[in-house]
Every structure is written in C-alpha cells, then in structure tokens.
mmCIF file of N, CA and C in Angstrom:
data_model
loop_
_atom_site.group_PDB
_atom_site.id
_atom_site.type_symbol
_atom_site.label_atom_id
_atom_site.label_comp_id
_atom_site.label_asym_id
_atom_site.label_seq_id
_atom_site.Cartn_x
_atom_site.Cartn_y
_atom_site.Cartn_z
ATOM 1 N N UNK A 1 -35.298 -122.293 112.206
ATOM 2 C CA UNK A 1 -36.424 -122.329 113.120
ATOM 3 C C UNK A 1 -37.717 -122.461 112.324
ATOM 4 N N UNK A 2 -38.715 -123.229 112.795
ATOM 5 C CA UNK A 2 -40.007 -123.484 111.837
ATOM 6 C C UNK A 2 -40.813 -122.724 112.335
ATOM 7 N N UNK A 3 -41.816 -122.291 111.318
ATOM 8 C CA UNK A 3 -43.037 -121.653 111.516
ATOM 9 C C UNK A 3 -43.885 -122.377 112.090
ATOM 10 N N UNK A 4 -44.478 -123.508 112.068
ATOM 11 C CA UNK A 4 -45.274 -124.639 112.284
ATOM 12 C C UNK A 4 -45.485 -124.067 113.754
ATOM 13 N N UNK A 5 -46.631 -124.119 113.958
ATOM 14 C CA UNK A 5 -47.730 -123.922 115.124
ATOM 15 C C UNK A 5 -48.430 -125.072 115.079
ATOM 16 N N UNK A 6 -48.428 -125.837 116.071
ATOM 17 C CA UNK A 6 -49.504 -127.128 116.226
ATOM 18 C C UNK A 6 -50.570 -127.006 117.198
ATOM 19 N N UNK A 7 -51.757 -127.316 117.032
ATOM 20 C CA UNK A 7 -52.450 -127.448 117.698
ATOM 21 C C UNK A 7 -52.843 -128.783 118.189
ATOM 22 N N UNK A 8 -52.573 -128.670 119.499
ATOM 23 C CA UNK A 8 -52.399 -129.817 120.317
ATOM 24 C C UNK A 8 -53.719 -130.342 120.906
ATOM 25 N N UNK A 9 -54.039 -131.311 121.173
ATOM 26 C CA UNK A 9 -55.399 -132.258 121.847
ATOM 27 C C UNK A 9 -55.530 -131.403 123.067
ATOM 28 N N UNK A 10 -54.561 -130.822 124.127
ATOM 29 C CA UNK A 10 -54.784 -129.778 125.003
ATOM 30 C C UNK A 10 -55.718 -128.437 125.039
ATOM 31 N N UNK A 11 -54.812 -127.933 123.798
ATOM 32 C CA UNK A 11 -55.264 -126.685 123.067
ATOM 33 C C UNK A 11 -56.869 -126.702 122.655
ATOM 34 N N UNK A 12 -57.099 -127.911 121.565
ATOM 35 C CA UNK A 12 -58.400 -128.755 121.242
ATOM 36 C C UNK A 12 -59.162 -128.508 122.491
ATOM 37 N N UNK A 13 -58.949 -129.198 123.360
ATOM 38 C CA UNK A 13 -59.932 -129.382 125.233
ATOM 39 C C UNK A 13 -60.432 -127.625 125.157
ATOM 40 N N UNK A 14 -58.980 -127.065 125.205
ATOM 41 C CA UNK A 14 -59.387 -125.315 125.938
ATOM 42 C C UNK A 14 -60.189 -124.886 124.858
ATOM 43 N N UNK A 15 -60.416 -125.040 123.801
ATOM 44 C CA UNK A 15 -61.321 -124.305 122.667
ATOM 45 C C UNK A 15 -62.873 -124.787 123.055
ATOM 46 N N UNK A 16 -62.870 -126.169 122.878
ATOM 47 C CA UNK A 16 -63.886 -126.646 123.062
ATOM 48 C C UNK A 16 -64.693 -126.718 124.169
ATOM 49 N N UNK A 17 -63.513 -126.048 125.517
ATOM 50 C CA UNK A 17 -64.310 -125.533 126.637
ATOM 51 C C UNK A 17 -64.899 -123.868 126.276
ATOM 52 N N UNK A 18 -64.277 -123.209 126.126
ATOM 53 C CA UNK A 18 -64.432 -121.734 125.555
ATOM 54 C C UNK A 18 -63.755 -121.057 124.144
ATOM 55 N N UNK A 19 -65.003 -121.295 123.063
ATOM 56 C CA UNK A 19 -64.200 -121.052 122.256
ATOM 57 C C UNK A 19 -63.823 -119.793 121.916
ATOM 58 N N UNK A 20 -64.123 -118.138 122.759
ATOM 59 C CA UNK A 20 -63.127 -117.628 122.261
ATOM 60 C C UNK A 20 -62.057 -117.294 123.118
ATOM 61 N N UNK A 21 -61.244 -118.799 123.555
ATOM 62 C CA UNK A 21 -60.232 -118.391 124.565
ATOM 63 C C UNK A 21 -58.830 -118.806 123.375
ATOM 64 N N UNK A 22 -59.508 -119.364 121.968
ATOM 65 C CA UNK A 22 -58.474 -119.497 121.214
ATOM 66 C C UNK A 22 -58.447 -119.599 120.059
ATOM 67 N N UNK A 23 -57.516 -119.113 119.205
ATOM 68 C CA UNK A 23 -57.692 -118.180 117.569
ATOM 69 C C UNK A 23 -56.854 -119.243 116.378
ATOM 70 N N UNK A 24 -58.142 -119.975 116.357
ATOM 71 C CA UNK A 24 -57.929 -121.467 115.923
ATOM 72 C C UNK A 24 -57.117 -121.127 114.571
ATOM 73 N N UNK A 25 -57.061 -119.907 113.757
ATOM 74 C CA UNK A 25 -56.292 -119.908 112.829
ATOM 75 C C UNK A 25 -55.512 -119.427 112.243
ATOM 76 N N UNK A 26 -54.447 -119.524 113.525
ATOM 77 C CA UNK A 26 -53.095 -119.331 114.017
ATOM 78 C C UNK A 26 -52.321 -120.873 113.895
ATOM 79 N N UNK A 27 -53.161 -121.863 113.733
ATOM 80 C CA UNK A 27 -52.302 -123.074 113.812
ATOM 81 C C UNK A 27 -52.113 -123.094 112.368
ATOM 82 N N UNK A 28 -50.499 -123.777 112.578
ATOM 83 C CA UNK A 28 -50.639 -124.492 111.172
ATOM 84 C C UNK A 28 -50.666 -126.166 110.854
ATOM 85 N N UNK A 29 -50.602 -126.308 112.121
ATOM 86 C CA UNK A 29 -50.443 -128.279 112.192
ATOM 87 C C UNK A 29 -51.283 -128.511 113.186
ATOM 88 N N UNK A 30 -52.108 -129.823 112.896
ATOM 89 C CA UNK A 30 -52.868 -130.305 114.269
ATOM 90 C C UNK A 30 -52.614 -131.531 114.363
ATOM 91 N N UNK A 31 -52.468 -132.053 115.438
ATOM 92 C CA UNK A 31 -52.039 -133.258 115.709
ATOM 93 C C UNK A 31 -53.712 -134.244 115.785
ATOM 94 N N UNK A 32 -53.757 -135.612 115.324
ATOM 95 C CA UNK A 32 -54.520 -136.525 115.328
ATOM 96 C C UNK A 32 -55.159 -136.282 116.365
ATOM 97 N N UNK A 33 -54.776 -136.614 117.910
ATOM 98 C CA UNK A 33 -55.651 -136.064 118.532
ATOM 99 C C UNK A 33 -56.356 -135.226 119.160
ATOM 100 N N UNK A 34 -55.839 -134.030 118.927
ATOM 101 C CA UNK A 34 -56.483 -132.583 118.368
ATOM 102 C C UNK A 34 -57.867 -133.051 118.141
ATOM 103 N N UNK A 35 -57.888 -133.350 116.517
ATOM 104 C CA UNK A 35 -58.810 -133.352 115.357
ATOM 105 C C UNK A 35 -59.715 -134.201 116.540
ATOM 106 N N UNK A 36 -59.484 -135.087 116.776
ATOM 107 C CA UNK A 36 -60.709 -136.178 117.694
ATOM 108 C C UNK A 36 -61.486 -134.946 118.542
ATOM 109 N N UNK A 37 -60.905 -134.249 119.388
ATOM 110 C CA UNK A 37 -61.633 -133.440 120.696
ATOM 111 C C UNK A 37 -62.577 -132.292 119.825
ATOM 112 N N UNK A 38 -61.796 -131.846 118.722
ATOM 113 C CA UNK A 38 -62.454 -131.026 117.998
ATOM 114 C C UNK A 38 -63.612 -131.046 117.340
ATOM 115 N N UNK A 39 -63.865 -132.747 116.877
ATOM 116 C CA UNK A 39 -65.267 -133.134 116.409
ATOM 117 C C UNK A 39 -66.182 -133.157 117.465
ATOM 118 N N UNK A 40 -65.897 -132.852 118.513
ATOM 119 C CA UNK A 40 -67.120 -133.007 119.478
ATOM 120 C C UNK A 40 -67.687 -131.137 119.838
ATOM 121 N N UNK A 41 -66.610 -130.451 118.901
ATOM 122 C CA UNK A 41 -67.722 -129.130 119.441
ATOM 123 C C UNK A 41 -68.847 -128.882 118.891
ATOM 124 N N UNK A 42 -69.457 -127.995 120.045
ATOM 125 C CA UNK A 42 -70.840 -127.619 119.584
ATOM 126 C C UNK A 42 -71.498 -126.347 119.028
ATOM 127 N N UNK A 43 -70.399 -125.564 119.220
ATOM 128 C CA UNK A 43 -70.238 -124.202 118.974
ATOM 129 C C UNK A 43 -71.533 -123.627 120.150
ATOM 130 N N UNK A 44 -71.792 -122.442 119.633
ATOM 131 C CA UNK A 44 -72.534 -121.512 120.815
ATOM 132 C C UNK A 44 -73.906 -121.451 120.211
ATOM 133 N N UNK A 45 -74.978 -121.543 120.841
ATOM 134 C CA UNK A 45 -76.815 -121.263 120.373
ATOM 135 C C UNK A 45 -76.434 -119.686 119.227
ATOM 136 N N UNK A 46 -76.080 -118.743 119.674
ATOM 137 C CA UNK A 46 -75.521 -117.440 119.161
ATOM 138 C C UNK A 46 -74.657 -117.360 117.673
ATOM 139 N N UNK A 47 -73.778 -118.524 117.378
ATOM 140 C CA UNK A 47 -72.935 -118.175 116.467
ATOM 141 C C UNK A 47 -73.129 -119.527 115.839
ATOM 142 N N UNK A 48 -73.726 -120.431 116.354
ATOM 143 C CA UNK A 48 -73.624 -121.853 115.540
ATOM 144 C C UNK A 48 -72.447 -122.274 115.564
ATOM 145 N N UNK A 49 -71.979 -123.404 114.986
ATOM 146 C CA UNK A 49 -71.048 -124.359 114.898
ATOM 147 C C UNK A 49 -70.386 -124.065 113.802
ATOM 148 N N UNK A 50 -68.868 -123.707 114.313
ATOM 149 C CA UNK A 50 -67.885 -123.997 112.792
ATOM 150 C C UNK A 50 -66.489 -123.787 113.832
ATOM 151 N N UNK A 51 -65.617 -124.414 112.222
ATOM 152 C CA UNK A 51 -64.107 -124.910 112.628
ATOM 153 C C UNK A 51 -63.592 -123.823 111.832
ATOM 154 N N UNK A 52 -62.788 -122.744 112.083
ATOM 155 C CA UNK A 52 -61.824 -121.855 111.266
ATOM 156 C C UNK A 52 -60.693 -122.571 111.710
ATOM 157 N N UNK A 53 -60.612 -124.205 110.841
ATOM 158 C CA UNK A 53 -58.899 -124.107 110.988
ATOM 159 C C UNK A 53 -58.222 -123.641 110.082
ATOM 160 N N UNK A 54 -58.385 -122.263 109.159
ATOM 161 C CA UNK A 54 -58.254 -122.133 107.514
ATOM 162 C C UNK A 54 -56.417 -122.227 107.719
ATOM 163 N N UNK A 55 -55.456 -121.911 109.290
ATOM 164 C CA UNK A 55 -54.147 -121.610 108.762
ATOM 165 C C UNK A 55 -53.508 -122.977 108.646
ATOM 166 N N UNK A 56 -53.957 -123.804 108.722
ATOM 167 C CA UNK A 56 -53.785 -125.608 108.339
ATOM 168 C C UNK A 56 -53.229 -125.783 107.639
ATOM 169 N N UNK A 57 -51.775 -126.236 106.837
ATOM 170 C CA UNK A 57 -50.917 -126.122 106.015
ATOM 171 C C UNK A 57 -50.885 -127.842 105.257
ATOM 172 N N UNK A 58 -51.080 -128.743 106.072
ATOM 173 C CA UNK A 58 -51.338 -130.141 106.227
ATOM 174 C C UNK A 58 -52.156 -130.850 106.859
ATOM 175 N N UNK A 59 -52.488 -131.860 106.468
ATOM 176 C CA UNK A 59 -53.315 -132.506 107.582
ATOM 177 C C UNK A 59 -53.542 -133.863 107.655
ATOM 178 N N UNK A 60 -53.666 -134.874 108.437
ATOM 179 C CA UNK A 60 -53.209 -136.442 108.146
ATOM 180 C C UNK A 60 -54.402 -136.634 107.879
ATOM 181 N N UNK A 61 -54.240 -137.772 107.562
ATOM 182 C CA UNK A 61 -55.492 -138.946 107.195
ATOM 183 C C UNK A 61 -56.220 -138.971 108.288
ATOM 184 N N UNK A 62 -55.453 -139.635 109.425
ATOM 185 C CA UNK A 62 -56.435 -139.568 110.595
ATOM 186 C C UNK A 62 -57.035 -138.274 110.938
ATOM 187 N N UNK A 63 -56.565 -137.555 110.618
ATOM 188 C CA UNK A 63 -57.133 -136.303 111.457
ATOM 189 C C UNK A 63 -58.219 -135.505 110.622
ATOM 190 N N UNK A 64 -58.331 -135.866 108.988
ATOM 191 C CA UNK A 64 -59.624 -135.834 108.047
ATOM 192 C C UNK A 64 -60.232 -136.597 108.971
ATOM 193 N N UNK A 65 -59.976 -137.855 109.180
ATOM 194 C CA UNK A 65 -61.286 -138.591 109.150
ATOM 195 C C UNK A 65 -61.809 -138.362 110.568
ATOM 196 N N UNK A 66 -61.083 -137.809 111.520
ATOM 197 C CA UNK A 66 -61.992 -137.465 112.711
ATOM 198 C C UNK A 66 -62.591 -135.837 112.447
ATOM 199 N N UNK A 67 -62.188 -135.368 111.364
ATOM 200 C CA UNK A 67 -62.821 -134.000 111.161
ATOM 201 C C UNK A 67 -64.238 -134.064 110.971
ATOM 202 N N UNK A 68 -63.792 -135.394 110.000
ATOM 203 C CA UNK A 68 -65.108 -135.814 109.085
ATOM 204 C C UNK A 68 -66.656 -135.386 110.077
ATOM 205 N N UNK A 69 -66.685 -136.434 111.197
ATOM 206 C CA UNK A 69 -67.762 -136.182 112.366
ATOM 207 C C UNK A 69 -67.798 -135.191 112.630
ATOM 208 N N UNK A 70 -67.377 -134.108 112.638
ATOM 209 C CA UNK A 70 -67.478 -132.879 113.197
ATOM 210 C C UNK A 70 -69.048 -132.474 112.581
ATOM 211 N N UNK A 71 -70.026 -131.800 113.265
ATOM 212 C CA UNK A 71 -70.856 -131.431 112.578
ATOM 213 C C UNK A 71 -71.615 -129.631 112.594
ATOM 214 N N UNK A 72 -71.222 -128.713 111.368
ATOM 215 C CA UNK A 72 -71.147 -127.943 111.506
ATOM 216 C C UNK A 72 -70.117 -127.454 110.211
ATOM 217 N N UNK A 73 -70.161 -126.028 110.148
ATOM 218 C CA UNK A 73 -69.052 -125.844 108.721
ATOM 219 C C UNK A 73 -67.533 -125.906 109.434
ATOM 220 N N UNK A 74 -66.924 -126.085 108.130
ATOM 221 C CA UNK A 74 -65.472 -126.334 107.943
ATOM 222 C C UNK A 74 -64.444 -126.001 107.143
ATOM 223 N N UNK A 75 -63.952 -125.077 107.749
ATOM 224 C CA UNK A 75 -62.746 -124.050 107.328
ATOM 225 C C UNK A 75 -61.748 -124.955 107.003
ATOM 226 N N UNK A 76 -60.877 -125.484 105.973
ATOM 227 C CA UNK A 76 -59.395 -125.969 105.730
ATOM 228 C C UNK A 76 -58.869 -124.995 104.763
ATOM 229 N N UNK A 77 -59.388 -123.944 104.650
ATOM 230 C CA UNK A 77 -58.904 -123.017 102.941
ATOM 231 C C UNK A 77 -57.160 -122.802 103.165
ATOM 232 N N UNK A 78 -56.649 -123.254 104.556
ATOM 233 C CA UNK A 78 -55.293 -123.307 104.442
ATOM 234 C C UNK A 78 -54.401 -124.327 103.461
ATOM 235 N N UNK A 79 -54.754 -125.530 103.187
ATOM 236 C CA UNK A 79 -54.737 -126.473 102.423
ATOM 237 C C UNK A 79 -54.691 -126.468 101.023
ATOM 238 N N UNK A 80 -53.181 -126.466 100.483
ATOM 239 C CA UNK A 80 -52.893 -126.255 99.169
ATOM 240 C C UNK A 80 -53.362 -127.813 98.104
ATOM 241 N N UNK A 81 -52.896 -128.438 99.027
ATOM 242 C CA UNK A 81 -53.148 -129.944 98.163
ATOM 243 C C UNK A 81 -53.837 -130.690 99.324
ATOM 244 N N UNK A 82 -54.425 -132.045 98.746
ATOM 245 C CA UNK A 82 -54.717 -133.156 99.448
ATOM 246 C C UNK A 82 -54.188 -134.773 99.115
ATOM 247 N N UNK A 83 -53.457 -135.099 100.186
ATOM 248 C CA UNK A 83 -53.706 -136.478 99.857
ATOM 249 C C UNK A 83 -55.458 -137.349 99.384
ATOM 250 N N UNK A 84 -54.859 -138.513 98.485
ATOM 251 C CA UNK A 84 -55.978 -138.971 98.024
ATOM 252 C C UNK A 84 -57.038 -139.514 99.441
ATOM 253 N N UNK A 85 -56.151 -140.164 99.855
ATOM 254 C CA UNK A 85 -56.653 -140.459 101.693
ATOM 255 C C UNK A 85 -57.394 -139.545 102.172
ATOM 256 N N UNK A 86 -57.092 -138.111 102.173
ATOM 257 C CA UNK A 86 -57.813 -137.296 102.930
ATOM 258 C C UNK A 86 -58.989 -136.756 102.258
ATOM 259 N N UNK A 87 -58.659 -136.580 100.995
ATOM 260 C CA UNK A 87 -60.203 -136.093 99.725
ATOM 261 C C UNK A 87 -61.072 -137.074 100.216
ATOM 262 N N UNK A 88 -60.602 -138.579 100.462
ATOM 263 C CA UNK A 88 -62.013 -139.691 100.543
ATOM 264 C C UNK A 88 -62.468 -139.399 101.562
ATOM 265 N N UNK A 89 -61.552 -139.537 102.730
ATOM 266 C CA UNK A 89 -62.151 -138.823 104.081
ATOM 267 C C UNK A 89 -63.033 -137.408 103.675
ATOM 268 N N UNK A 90 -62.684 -136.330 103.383
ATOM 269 C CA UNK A 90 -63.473 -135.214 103.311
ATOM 270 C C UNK A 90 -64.592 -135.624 102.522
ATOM 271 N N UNK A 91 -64.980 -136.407 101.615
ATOM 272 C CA UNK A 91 -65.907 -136.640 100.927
ATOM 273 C C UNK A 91 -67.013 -137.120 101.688
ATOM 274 N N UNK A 92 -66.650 -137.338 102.889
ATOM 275 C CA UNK A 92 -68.365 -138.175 103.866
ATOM 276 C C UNK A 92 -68.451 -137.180 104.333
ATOM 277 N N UNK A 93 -67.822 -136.018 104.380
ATOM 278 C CA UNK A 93 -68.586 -134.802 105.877
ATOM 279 C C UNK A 93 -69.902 -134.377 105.274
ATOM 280 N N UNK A 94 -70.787 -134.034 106.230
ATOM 281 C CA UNK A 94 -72.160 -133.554 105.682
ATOM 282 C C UNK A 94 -72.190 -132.248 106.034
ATOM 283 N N UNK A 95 -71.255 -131.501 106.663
ATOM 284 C CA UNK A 95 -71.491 -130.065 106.551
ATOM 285 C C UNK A 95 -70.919 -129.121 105.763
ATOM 286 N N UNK A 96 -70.851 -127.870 105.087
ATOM 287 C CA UNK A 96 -70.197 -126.919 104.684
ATOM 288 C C UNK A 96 -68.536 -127.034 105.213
ATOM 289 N N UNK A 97 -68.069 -127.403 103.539
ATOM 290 C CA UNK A 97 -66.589 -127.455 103.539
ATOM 291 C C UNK A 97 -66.121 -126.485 102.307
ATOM 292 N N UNK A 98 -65.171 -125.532 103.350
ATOM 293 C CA UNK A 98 -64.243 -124.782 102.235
ATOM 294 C C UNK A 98 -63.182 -125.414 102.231
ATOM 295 N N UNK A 99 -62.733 -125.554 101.185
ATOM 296 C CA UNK A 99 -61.049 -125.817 100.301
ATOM 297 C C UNK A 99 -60.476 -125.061 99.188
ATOM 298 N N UNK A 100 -60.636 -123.992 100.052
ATOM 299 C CA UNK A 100 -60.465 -122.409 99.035
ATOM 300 C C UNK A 100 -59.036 -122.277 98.903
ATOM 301 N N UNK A 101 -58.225 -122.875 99.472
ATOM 302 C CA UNK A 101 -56.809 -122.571 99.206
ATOM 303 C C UNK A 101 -56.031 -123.849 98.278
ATOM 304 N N UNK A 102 -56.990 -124.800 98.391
ATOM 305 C CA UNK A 102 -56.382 -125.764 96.578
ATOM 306 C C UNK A 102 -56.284 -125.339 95.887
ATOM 307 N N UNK A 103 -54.775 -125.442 95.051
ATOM 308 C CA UNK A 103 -54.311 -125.212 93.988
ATOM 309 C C UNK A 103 -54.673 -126.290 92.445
ATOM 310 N N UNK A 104 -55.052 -127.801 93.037
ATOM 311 C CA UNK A 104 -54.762 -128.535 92.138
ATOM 312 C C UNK A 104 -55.285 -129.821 92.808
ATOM 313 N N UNK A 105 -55.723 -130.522 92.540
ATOM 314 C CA UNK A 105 -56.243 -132.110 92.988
ATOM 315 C C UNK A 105 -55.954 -133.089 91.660
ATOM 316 N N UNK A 106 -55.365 -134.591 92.507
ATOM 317 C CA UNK A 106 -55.250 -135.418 91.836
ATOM 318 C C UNK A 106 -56.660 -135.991 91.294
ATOM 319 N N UNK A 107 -56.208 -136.783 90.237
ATOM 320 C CA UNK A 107 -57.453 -137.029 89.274
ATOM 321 C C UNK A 107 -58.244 -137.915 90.809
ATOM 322 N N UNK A 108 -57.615 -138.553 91.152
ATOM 323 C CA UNK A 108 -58.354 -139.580 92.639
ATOM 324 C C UNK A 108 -59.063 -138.868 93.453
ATOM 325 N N UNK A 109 -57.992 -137.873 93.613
ATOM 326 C CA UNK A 109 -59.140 -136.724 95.172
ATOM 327 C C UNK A 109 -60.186 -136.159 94.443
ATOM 328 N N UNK A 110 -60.076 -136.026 92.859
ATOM 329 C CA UNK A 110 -61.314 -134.967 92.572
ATOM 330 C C UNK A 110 -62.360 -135.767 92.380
ATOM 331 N N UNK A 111 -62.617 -137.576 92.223
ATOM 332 C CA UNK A 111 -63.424 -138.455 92.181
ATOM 333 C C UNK A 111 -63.700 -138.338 93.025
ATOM 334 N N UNK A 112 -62.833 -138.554 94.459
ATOM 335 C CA UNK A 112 -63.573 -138.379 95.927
ATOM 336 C C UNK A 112 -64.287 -137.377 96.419
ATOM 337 N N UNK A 113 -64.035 -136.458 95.803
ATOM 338 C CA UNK A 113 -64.237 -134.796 96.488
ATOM 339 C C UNK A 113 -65.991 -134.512 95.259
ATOM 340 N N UNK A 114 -66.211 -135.478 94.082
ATOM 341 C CA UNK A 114 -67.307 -135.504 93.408
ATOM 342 C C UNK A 114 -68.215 -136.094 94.174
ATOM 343 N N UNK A 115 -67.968 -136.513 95.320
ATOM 344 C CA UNK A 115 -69.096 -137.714 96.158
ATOM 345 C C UNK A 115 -69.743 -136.732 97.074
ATOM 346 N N UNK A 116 -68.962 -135.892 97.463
ATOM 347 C CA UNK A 116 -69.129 -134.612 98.614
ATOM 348 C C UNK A 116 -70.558 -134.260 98.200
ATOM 349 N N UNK A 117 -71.641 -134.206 99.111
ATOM 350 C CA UNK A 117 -72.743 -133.747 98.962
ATOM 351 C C UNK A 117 -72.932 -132.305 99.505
ATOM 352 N N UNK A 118 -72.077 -131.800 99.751
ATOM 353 C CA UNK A 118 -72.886 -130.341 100.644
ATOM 354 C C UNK A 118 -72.346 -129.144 99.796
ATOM 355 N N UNK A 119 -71.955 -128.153 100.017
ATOM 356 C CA UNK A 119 -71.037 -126.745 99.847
ATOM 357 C C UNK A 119 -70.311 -126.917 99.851
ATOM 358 N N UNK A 120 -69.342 -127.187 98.596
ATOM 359 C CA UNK A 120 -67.643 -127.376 98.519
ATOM 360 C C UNK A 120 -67.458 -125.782 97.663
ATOM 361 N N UNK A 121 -66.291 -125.423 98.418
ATOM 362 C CA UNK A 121 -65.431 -124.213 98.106
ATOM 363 C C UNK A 121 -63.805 -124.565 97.639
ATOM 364 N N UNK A 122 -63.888 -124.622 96.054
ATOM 365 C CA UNK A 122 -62.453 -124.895 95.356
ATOM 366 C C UNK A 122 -61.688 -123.469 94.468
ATOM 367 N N UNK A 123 -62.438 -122.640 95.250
ATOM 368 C CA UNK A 123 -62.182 -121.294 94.525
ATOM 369 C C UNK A 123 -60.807 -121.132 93.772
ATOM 370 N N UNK A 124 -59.430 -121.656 94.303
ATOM 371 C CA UNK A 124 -58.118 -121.368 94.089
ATOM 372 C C UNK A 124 -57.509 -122.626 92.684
ATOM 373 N N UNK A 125 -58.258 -123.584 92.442
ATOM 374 C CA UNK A 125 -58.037 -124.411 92.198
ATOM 375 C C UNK A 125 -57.160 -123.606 90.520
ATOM 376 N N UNK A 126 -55.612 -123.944 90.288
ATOM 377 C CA UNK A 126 -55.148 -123.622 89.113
ATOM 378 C C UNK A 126 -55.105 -124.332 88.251
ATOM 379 N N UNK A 127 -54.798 -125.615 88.828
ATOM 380 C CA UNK A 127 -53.835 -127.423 88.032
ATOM 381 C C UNK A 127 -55.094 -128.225 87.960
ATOM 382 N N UNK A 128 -55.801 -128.766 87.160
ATOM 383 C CA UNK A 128 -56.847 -129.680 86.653
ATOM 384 C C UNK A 128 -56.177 -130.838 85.448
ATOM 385 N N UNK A 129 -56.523 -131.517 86.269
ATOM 386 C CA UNK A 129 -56.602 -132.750 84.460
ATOM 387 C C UNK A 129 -58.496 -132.765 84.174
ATOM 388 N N UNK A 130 -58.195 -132.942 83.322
ATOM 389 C CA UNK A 130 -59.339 -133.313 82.081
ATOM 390 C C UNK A 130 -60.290 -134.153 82.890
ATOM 391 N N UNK A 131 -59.425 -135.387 83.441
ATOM 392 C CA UNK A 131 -60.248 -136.521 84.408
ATOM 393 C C UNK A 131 -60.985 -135.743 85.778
ATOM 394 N N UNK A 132 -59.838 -134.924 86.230
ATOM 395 C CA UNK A 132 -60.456 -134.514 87.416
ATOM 396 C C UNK A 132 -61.470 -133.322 87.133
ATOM 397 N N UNK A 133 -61.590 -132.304 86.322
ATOM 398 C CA UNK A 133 -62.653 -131.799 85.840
ATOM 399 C C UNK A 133 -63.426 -132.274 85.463
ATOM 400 N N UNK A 134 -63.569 -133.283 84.747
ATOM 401 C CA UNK A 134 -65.290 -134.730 84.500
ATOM 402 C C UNK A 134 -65.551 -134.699 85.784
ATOM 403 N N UNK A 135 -64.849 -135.795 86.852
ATOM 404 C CA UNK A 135 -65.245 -135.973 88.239
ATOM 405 C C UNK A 135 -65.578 -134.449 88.850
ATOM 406 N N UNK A 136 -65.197 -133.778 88.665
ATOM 407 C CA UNK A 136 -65.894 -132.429 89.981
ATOM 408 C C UNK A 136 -67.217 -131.843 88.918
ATOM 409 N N UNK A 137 -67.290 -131.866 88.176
ATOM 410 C CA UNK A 137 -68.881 -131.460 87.373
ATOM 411 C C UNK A 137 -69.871 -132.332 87.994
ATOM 412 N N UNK A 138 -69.340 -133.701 88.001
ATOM 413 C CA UNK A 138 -70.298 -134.616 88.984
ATOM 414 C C UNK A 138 -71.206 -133.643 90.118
ATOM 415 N N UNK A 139 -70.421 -133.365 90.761
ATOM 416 C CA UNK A 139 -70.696 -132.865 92.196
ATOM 417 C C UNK A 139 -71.967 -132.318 91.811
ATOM 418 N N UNK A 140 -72.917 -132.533 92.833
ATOM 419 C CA UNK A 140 -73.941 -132.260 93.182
ATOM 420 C C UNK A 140 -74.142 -131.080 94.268
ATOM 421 N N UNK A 141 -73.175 -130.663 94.828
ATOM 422 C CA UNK A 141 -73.571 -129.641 95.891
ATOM 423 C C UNK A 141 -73.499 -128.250 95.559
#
C-alpha cells in the first residue's frame, strides 16, 4: 500500500476557496493540474501569500512551471532532488523559495537554480560537484 497522498486540482479549488479548510502539507504528490489552480492564490490581507507544499516528495515539470506564476513564498523543502527541467523552471519564480530538503543538485540544476534571483533556501544540501558549487556562488539572492 503507498503512502503517496495527492493533491488533486479539486483539493487545489477547496484551498484556494478557503485556505484553512486544507493542510497543504499532508500531500505528497500533486497532480499538474493542481499546481495550475494553485498559482492563482492570493492568500489572506492577514497572513499574506504562501504555498506550504513542504510534504512534496516529487514534482513534474509541468507542475514547476505552473508553480513558477504563483506569486508569493514557496515551500518545496519536501524535495530531495530536482530534475534539471524543474531547477530551470524554479529559476524564473520571483518569490521566496525554500529547497531546504535538497540533498544534492546536478551540476545543470545548480546553473539553473544560480539564475534564481530572490531567497533560495538549500540548507540540506550534502552532494556538490565543484561545477555546481561555482554555479550556486553565482547566485545573487
């Protein structure tokens, strides 16, 4: 039996109607169009805007790149690795991104993830090459 909790484009709707009718990080999978409904929240005047999807175990390409628009901070610290696909995607968001639960980035994602202009959080990071430590000194944020 799997652990995997998905959060569904449904689920997405009910958050984004009231978000505390659901405890966004309890999922561990979100489906593509999830991620779409989710870039459109606005969070509350009171608490501001943010995504705690930190229990996120994976996450597709598509569903970076509709994160990407989201505007507001962004919880993925569930996220041990990244595809190179998804580092480029994460590299255009303009708000506060944690990726506190990387262990290790390919020399590619850490070029992409050097473009990132805002608050990047790589706190966990163990596995580095040489290349990908040049590229993340880059970083400017």
């Amino acid at each position: 039996m799997s652990d995997e909790k998905v959060l569904t484009k449904e689920i997405a709707e009910q958050f984004v109607a009231d978000e505390d009718s659901v405890e966004m990080e309890e999922f561990t999978a979100i489906e593509d169009d999830a991620a779409v409904i989710l870039a459109t929240h606005e969070g509350s005047p009171s608490r501001g805007s943010y995504l705690y999807l930190s229990g996120l175990t994976e996450l597709s390409d598509a569903a970076a790149e509709s994160l990407c628009k989201y505007e507001g901070f962004l919880s993925l610290s569930g996220l041990e690795s990244l595809s190179d696909a998804v580092a480029e995607s994460l590299s255009k968001y303009e708000g506060d991104l944690w990726l506190s639960g990387l262990t290790s980035l390919s020399d590619a994602a850490a070029e992409s993830l050097c473009k990132y202009e805002g608050d990047l959080d790589l706190v966990s990071l163990e596995k580095l090459s040489d290349a990908a430590a040049g590229s993340l000194s880059k970083h400017k944020g």
